Amino acid sequence: MKLLKTTLASAIAVAAFGLSTQASAGTTLDTVTKKGFVQCGVSDGLPGFSYTDARGAYLGIDVDVCRAVAAAVFGDASKVRFTPLTAKERFTALQSGEVDILSRNTTWTSSRDAGMGLSFAGVTYYDGQGFLVNKKLGVKSAKELDGAAVCIQAGTTTELNLSDYFRANGMKYTPITYDKSDESAKALEAGRCDVLTSDQSQLYAQRIKLAVPDDYVVLPEVISKEPLGPVVRRGDDEWFAIVRWALFAQVNAEELGVTSANVEDLAKTSKNPDVRRLLGAEGEYGKDLRVPKDWAVKIIKQVGNYGEMFERNVGQGSELKIARGLNALWSKGGLQYAPPVR
Amino acid sequence: MQKPVTGPSVRGSMLTDPKIRAWAFQILAVATVVAVGWYLFHNTQSNLAQRGITSGFAFLNNPAGFGILQSLIDYTEGDTYGRVFLVGLLNTLLVSVLGIIIATIIGFVVGVSRLSPNWLISRLAALYIEIFRNIPPLLQIFFWYFAVLRAMPPPRDSHALGEALFLNIRGLYLPAPAAADGFWAFLVALAIAVAGCVAVARWARQRREATGQRFPVLITCLALLVALPVLAALVAGSPFTWSVPTLTGFNFRGGWVVIPELVAITLALSIYTAAFIAEIVRSGIQAVSHGQTEAARSLGLRPGPILRLVIIPQAMRVIIPPLTSQYLNLVKNSSLAAAIGYPDLVALFAGTVLNQTGQAIETIAITMSVYLAISLSISLLMNWYNKRIALVER
């Protein structure tokens, strides 16, 4: 009888759990509004993208993407909670509903987009894979890396590109795989591997964390395309649209010259119809997205336009000093382009 | 005519009959379990389909496309995820087997030393046990990996032991043998030596049981094992050619390499588990009544043979069941290897493959069943051994 009781009890518990998972497959926007914050999956510590400062506050481009979404939904960019995830954990965390957005320098690929039940909402950073080596080795090009021991992060596109590159060039390598980017960087410093490979932006970020950054150089070769962007669960188009347009609003704002400093004035005084539509002074474009009318104003006031976000986190206003390059606006020779608000 | 008293009383007894009730409840329980299982399966399936997540096991045939640090079988980046699974499984088994052997040796030595009449030896053994069984295994793995093995020099300043052995932060580089002319003669000689050993041991045992005379089996065996293959090598030529590691470019090439990740995980798990095994061995020995020792002594046996022939065989019956649990723990703890980048089943299959394919349910299910299968096999083997050495009443 005791056995029977426990069996029944656990059966009921399991059934209830099953039902609740089915229920949570409803709309993400509703659950987010109900709980009052956006749960955002970020990296486990990567300067410029997502890391914590001395007071424990999260900073970085990936962090700002989530803050922009919170600003659009709640009018308050601080209504975000962050979950640090390793590369290996990230997709399961999103699929299972543990996080609402995965904003963790994740590369957009066809298999991730179509096969894993995910949707990439846009590209926050156009990146490419590179190599970081110790100057002492005297290596000038990635073509000289035959026989090297290479540190990589497990479960990334980097792992695959690396093997493609070495195979294509008829070279051999020894992969040393760690779960966390910190561990790879430490292994490089200790000499467990000769070279660290990752997206170039990450290499610059990891380089400044090393004990003597000047002993290390990033090699000139870029061996892959790595468009990084926020990811949401597939099948929730409404939430997908909010995340995507939060980013587009920032890019459009930069293009239209709207900054965090002038956004509130422009919302009242601007005569430019593009600006008026973006800032909610004309039309009801927020309603289509199921967010408040002044959603873009809140985003730009609290997080800034795309250019401000870039310079503050990884550009000239940061330690990384990465040039805009591919991430300049389309009108300035880059790839950042957003459809218009209308 | 008298009516048989069946009607209402039988219907009443249907509900109260303990046999029928027992059956009914059991059927109900089974039905519930099946229904819940089906519901979970169906719920998962429909949710996966609804979210557009690929499911099924077809991914095992897709090419993996990433490199692996250590592989006991041939592996290239073009091989399938199925092959990656095999590589991971073998790496896990390698750590488990090495760990079980080393832990058993250390455990028995320390366990016996713990009972030594020599004060220093028994205290050292106690110290070992108290230190290593009270520190979490993950910390011990980190200690060996980051504190000990990270302190090794870079490849260009390797510690060289002669011209063929090199030790550096990338691992221990050994010359690798490859079969040469005398290989088959060597193999045959080795087989003869092993067979000879078994024959000598059996003969010596029969003679001892019949006459009480002892024969130095161990020394004879070692002599056979060394002499015959050497003789074969002298007659038929060297059995191996050695590929010696040489420093070219960044690293040593050629030869075998024992990677530091393997050393760290094996050492840590062996030393950790050995502390528990030592306690099990001690308790097993103490479970044999002191009268046995006294009886053996009064028969004129010396301390060594007393331990070997009287105490240990009886202690084994107490030792084997908890020892099995320790072996299982070691195998399961080997999954901690993922923390230092050793490519075991969890790191490789439940980690990298899961991430590259996104098929969490399938990969985790496969990984769990593999651990279950390994553990059950060890249990079966140990239970069989336990039965074999169980007390036979005559």
PDB file of C-alpha atoms in Angstrom, chain A residues 1 4 7-8 11 14-15 18-19 21-22 24-25 87-92 95-97 111-112 114-118 136-137 139 144-149 154-157 159-160 163-164 167 173-179 183 186-187 190-194 233-234, chain B residues 25-26 28-29 32-33 36 39-40 43 46-47 50-54 64-70 77-78 81 142 145-146 150 152 154-156 169-171 248-251 253 259-261 338-342 346-348 350-352 354-360:
ATOM      1  CA  MET A   1       0.000   0.000   0.000  1.00  0.00           C
ATOM      2  CA  LEU A   4       1.080   2.345  -4.163  1.00  0.00           C
ATOM      3  CA  THR A   7       3.487   5.707  -6.934  1.00  0.00           C
ATOM      4  CA  LEU A   8       0.239   7.604  -7.135  1.00  0.00           C
ATOM      5  CA  ALA A  11       2.347  10.120 -10.832  1.00  0.00           C
ATOM      6  CA  VAL A  14       4.756  14.237 -12.729  1.00  0.00           C
ATOM      7  CA  ALA A  15       1.446  14.851 -14.478  1.00  0.00           C
ATOM      8  CA  GLY A  18       3.988  17.894 -17.486  1.00  0.00           C
ATOM      9  CA  LEU A  19       0.934  20.102 -17.655  1.00  0.00           C
ATOM     10  CA  THR A  21       5.531  22.704 -19.040  1.00  0.00           C
ATOM     11  CA  GLN A  22       2.817  22.591 -21.647  1.00  0.00           C
ATOM     12  CA  SER A  24       4.480  27.611 -20.269  1.00  0.00           C
ATOM     13  CA  ALA A  25       4.659  26.989 -23.991  1.00  0.00           C
ATOM     14  CA  ALA A  87      28.567  27.713 -24.407  1.00  0.00           C
ATOM     15  CA  LYS A  88      27.467  24.149 -23.726  1.00  0.00           C
ATOM     16  CA  GLU A  89      24.520  25.086 -21.539  1.00  0.00           C
ATOM     17  CA  ARG A  90      23.076  27.926 -23.562  1.00  0.00           C
ATOM     18  CA  PHE A  91      20.704  26.264 -26.050  1.00  0.00           C
ATOM     19  CA  THR A  92      19.185  23.865 -23.542  1.00  0.00           C
ATOM     20  CA  GLN A  95      14.790  25.555 -25.240  1.00  0.00           C
ATOM     21  CA  SER A  96      13.647  24.577 -21.765  1.00  0.00           C
ATOM     22  CA  GLY A  97      12.329  28.048 -20.991  1.00  0.00           C
ATOM     23  CA  SER A 111      21.273  24.244 -38.155  1.00  0.00           C
ATOM     24  CA  ARG A 112      20.775  26.327 -35.026  1.00  0.00           C
ATOM     25  CA  ALA A 114      16.152  25.565 -38.245  1.00  0.00           C
ATOM     26  CA  GLY A 115      17.018  22.383 -36.367  1.00  0.00           C
ATOM     27  CA  MET A 116      17.137  23.415 -32.733  1.00  0.00           C
ATOM     28  CA  GLY A 117      13.832  25.201 -32.366  1.00  0.00           C
ATOM     29  CA  LEU A 118      15.487  28.612 -32.154  1.00  0.00           C
ATOM     30  CA  LYS A 136      57.569  34.493 -28.184  1.00  0.00           C
ATOM     31  CA  LEU A 137      56.559  31.842 -30.728  1.00  0.00           C
ATOM     32  CA  VAL A 139      54.310  33.291 -35.541  1.00  0.00           C
ATOM     33  CA  GLU A 144      52.448  28.719 -39.714  1.00  0.00           C
ATOM     34  CA  LEU A 145      50.430  26.951 -37.010  1.00  0.00           C
ATOM     35  CA  ASP A 146      50.993  23.377 -38.251  1.00  0.00           C
ATOM     36  CA  GLY A 147      51.309  21.021 -35.270  1.00  0.00           C
ATOM     37  CA  ALA A 148      50.148  23.574 -32.702  1.00  0.00           C
ATOM     38  CA  ALA A 149      48.089  22.812 -29.622  1.00  0.00           C
ATOM     39  CA  ALA A 154      33.558  23.355 -26.169  1.00  0.00           C
ATOM     40  CA  GLY A 155      30.385  23.261 -28.228  1.00  0.00           C
ATOM     41  CA  THR A 156      31.000  26.353 -30.351  1.00  0.00           C
ATOM     42  CA  THR A 157      31.096  26.982 -34.090  1.00  0.00           C
ATOM     43  CA  GLU A 159      35.477  24.194 -32.809  1.00  0.00           C
ATOM     44  CA  LEU A 160      34.119  23.321 -36.258  1.00  0.00           C
ATOM     45  CA  SER A 163      39.013  21.826 -37.873  1.00  0.00           C
ATOM     46  CA  ASP A 164      37.812  23.031 -41.301  1.00  0.00           C
ATOM     47  CA  ARG A 167      42.019  20.416 -42.858  1.00  0.00           C
ATOM     48  CA  TYR A 173      46.596  20.423 -34.557  1.00  0.00           C
ATOM     49  CA  THR A 174      45.831  19.186 -31.063  1.00  0.00           C
ATOM     50  CA  PRO A 175      42.504  20.491 -29.735  1.00  0.00           C
ATOM     51  CA  ILE A 176      42.444  21.401 -26.024  1.00  0.00           C
ATOM     52  CA  THR A 177      38.796  21.930 -25.169  1.00  0.00           C
ATOM     53  CA  TYR A 178      37.430  23.702 -22.090  1.00  0.00           C
ATOM     54  CA  ASP A 179      33.908  24.669 -21.093  1.00  0.00           C
ATOM     55  CA  GLU A 183      39.852  28.328 -18.591  1.00  0.00           C
ATOM     56  CA  LYS A 186      44.489  30.453 -18.412  1.00  0.00           C
ATOM     57  CA  ALA A 187      45.622  27.403 -20.355  1.00  0.00           C
ATOM     58  CA  ALA A 190      50.256  28.441 -18.672  1.00  0.00           C
ATOM     59  CA  GLY A 191      51.458  27.102 -22.024  1.00  0.00           C
ATOM     60  CA  ARG A 192      49.085  24.127 -22.187  1.00  0.00           C
ATOM     61  CA  CYS A 193      48.318  25.349 -25.714  1.00  0.00           C
ATOM     62  CA  ASP A 194      50.236  27.496 -28.208  1.00  0.00           C
ATOM     63  CA  ARG A 233      12.497  30.185 -28.904  1.00  0.00           C
ATOM     64  CA  ARG A 234      10.926  29.321 -32.251  1.00  0.00           C
TER      65      ARG A 234
ATOM     66  CA  PHE B  25      -4.316  -2.342  -6.925  1.00  0.00           C
ATOM     67  CA  GLN B  26      -1.367  -3.792  -8.732  1.00  0.00           C
ATOM     68  CA  LEU B  28      -4.069   0.008 -11.227  1.00  0.00           C
ATOM     69  CA  ALA B  29      -0.469   0.859 -10.299  1.00  0.00           C
ATOM     70  CA  THR B  32      -0.873   4.481 -13.903  1.00  0.00           C
ATOM     71  CA  VAL B  33       2.837   4.058 -14.545  1.00  0.00           C
ATOM     72  CA  VAL B  36       2.185   8.558 -17.070  1.00  0.00           C
ATOM     73  CA  TYR B  39       1.816  10.930 -21.400  1.00  0.00           C
ATOM     74  CA  LEU B  40       5.369  12.160 -20.792  1.00  0.00           C
ATOM     75  CA  ASN B  43       3.955  15.507 -24.346  1.00  0.00           C
ATOM     76  CA  SER B  46       4.442  17.110 -29.418  1.00  0.00           C
ATOM     77  CA  ASN B  47       6.334  19.923 -27.697  1.00  0.00           C
ATOM     78  CA  GLN B  50       5.698  22.281 -32.022  1.00  0.00           C
ATOM     79  CA  ARG B  51       8.958  24.127 -31.361  1.00  0.00           C
ATOM     80  CA  GLY B  52      10.624  22.733 -34.465  1.00  0.00           C
ATOM     81  CA  ILE B  53      13.342  20.852 -32.587  1.00  0.00           C
ATOM     82  CA  THR B  54      14.725  17.923 -34.551  1.00  0.00           C
ATOM     83  CA  ALA B  64      30.996  15.623 -36.340  1.00  0.00           C
ATOM     84  CA  GLY B  65      33.545  18.043 -37.776  1.00  0.00           C
ATOM     85  CA  PHE B  66      35.503  18.800 -34.610  1.00  0.00           C
ATOM     86  CA  GLY B  67      38.814  17.480 -33.280  1.00  0.00           C
ATOM     87  CA  ILE B  68      39.282  15.406 -30.120  1.00  0.00           C
ATOM     88  CA  LEU B  69      42.300  15.622 -27.828  1.00  0.00           C
ATOM     89  CA  GLN B  70      42.628  11.927 -27.025  1.00  0.00           C
ATOM     90  CA  GLU B  77      37.128  15.297 -37.986  1.00  0.00           C
ATOM     91  CA  GLY B  78      35.109  13.778 -40.823  1.00  0.00           C
ATOM     92  CA  TYR B  81      28.780  11.603 -34.030  1.00  0.00           C
ATOM     93  CA  PHE B 142      41.725  20.643  -9.703  1.00  0.00           C
ATOM     94  CA  TYR B 145      45.583  19.479 -12.758  1.00  0.00           C
ATOM     95  CA  PHE B 146      46.130  23.133 -11.906  1.00  0.00           C
ATOM     96  CA  ARG B 150      50.409  23.139 -14.698  1.00  0.00           C
ATOM     97  CA  MET B 152      55.561  21.588 -15.686  1.00  0.00           C
ATOM     98  CA  PRO B 154      56.890  24.298 -21.725  1.00  0.00           C
ATOM     99  CA  PRO B 155      57.786  21.828 -24.527  1.00  0.00           C
ATOM    100  CA  ARG B 156      61.056  23.541 -25.420  1.00  0.00           C
ATOM    101  CA  ILE B 169      53.100  20.783 -19.604  1.00  0.00           C
ATOM    102  CA  ARG B 170      51.658  19.037 -22.664  1.00  0.00           C
ATOM    103  CA  GLY B 171      52.130  15.599 -21.115  1.00  0.00           C
ATOM    104  CA  THR B 248      59.553  19.694 -34.223  1.00  0.00           C
ATOM    105  CA  GLY B 249      57.930  23.110 -34.433  1.00  0.00           C
ATOM    106  CA  PHE B 250      55.585  23.695 -31.520  1.00  0.00           C
ATOM    107  CA  ASN B 251      55.401  20.222 -30.028  1.00  0.00           C
ATOM    108  CA  ARG B 253      55.831  14.532 -32.665  1.00  0.00           C
ATOM    109  CA  ILE B 259      48.021  13.895 -21.580  1.00  0.00           C
ATOM    110  CA  PRO B 260      47.997  15.768 -18.247  1.00  0.00           C
ATOM    111  CA  GLU B 261      44.185  15.716 -18.166  1.00  0.00           C
ATOM    112  CA  ALA B 338      34.640  17.336 -17.992  1.00  0.00           C
ATOM    113  CA  ALA B 339      35.813  20.016 -15.533  1.00  0.00           C
ATOM    114  CA  ILE B 340      39.415  19.855 -16.728  1.00  0.00           C
ATOM    115  CA  GLY B 341      38.748  19.228 -20.394  1.00  0.00           C
ATOM    116  CA  TYR B 342      39.426  15.488 -20.489  1.00  0.00           C
ATOM    117  CA  VAL B 346      30.069  13.402 -20.576  1.00  0.00           C
ATOM    118  CA  ALA B 347      32.347  16.142 -21.885  1.00  0.00           C
ATOM    119  CA  LEU B 348      32.335  14.866 -25.434  1.00  0.00           C
ATOM    120  CA  ALA B 350      26.611  14.913 -23.400  1.00  0.00           C
ATOM    121  CA  GLY B 351      28.517  18.185 -23.844  1.00  0.00           C
ATOM    122  CA  THR B 352      29.926  18.961 -27.247  1.00  0.00           C
ATOM    123  CA  LEU B 354      24.594  17.845 -27.447  1.00  0.00           C
ATOM    124  CA  ASN B 355      25.554  21.428 -28.139  1.00  0.00           C
ATOM    125  CA  GLN B 356      26.405  20.933 -31.796  1.00  0.00           C
ATOM    126  CA  THR B 357      23.199  19.024 -32.539  1.00  0.00           C
ATOM    127  CA  GLY B 358      20.862  20.538 -29.945  1.00  0.00           C
ATOM    128  CA  GLN B 359      19.319  17.100 -29.312  1.00  0.00           C
ATOM    129  CA  ALA B 360      19.439  17.159 -25.545  1.00  0.00           C
TER     130      ALA B 360
END
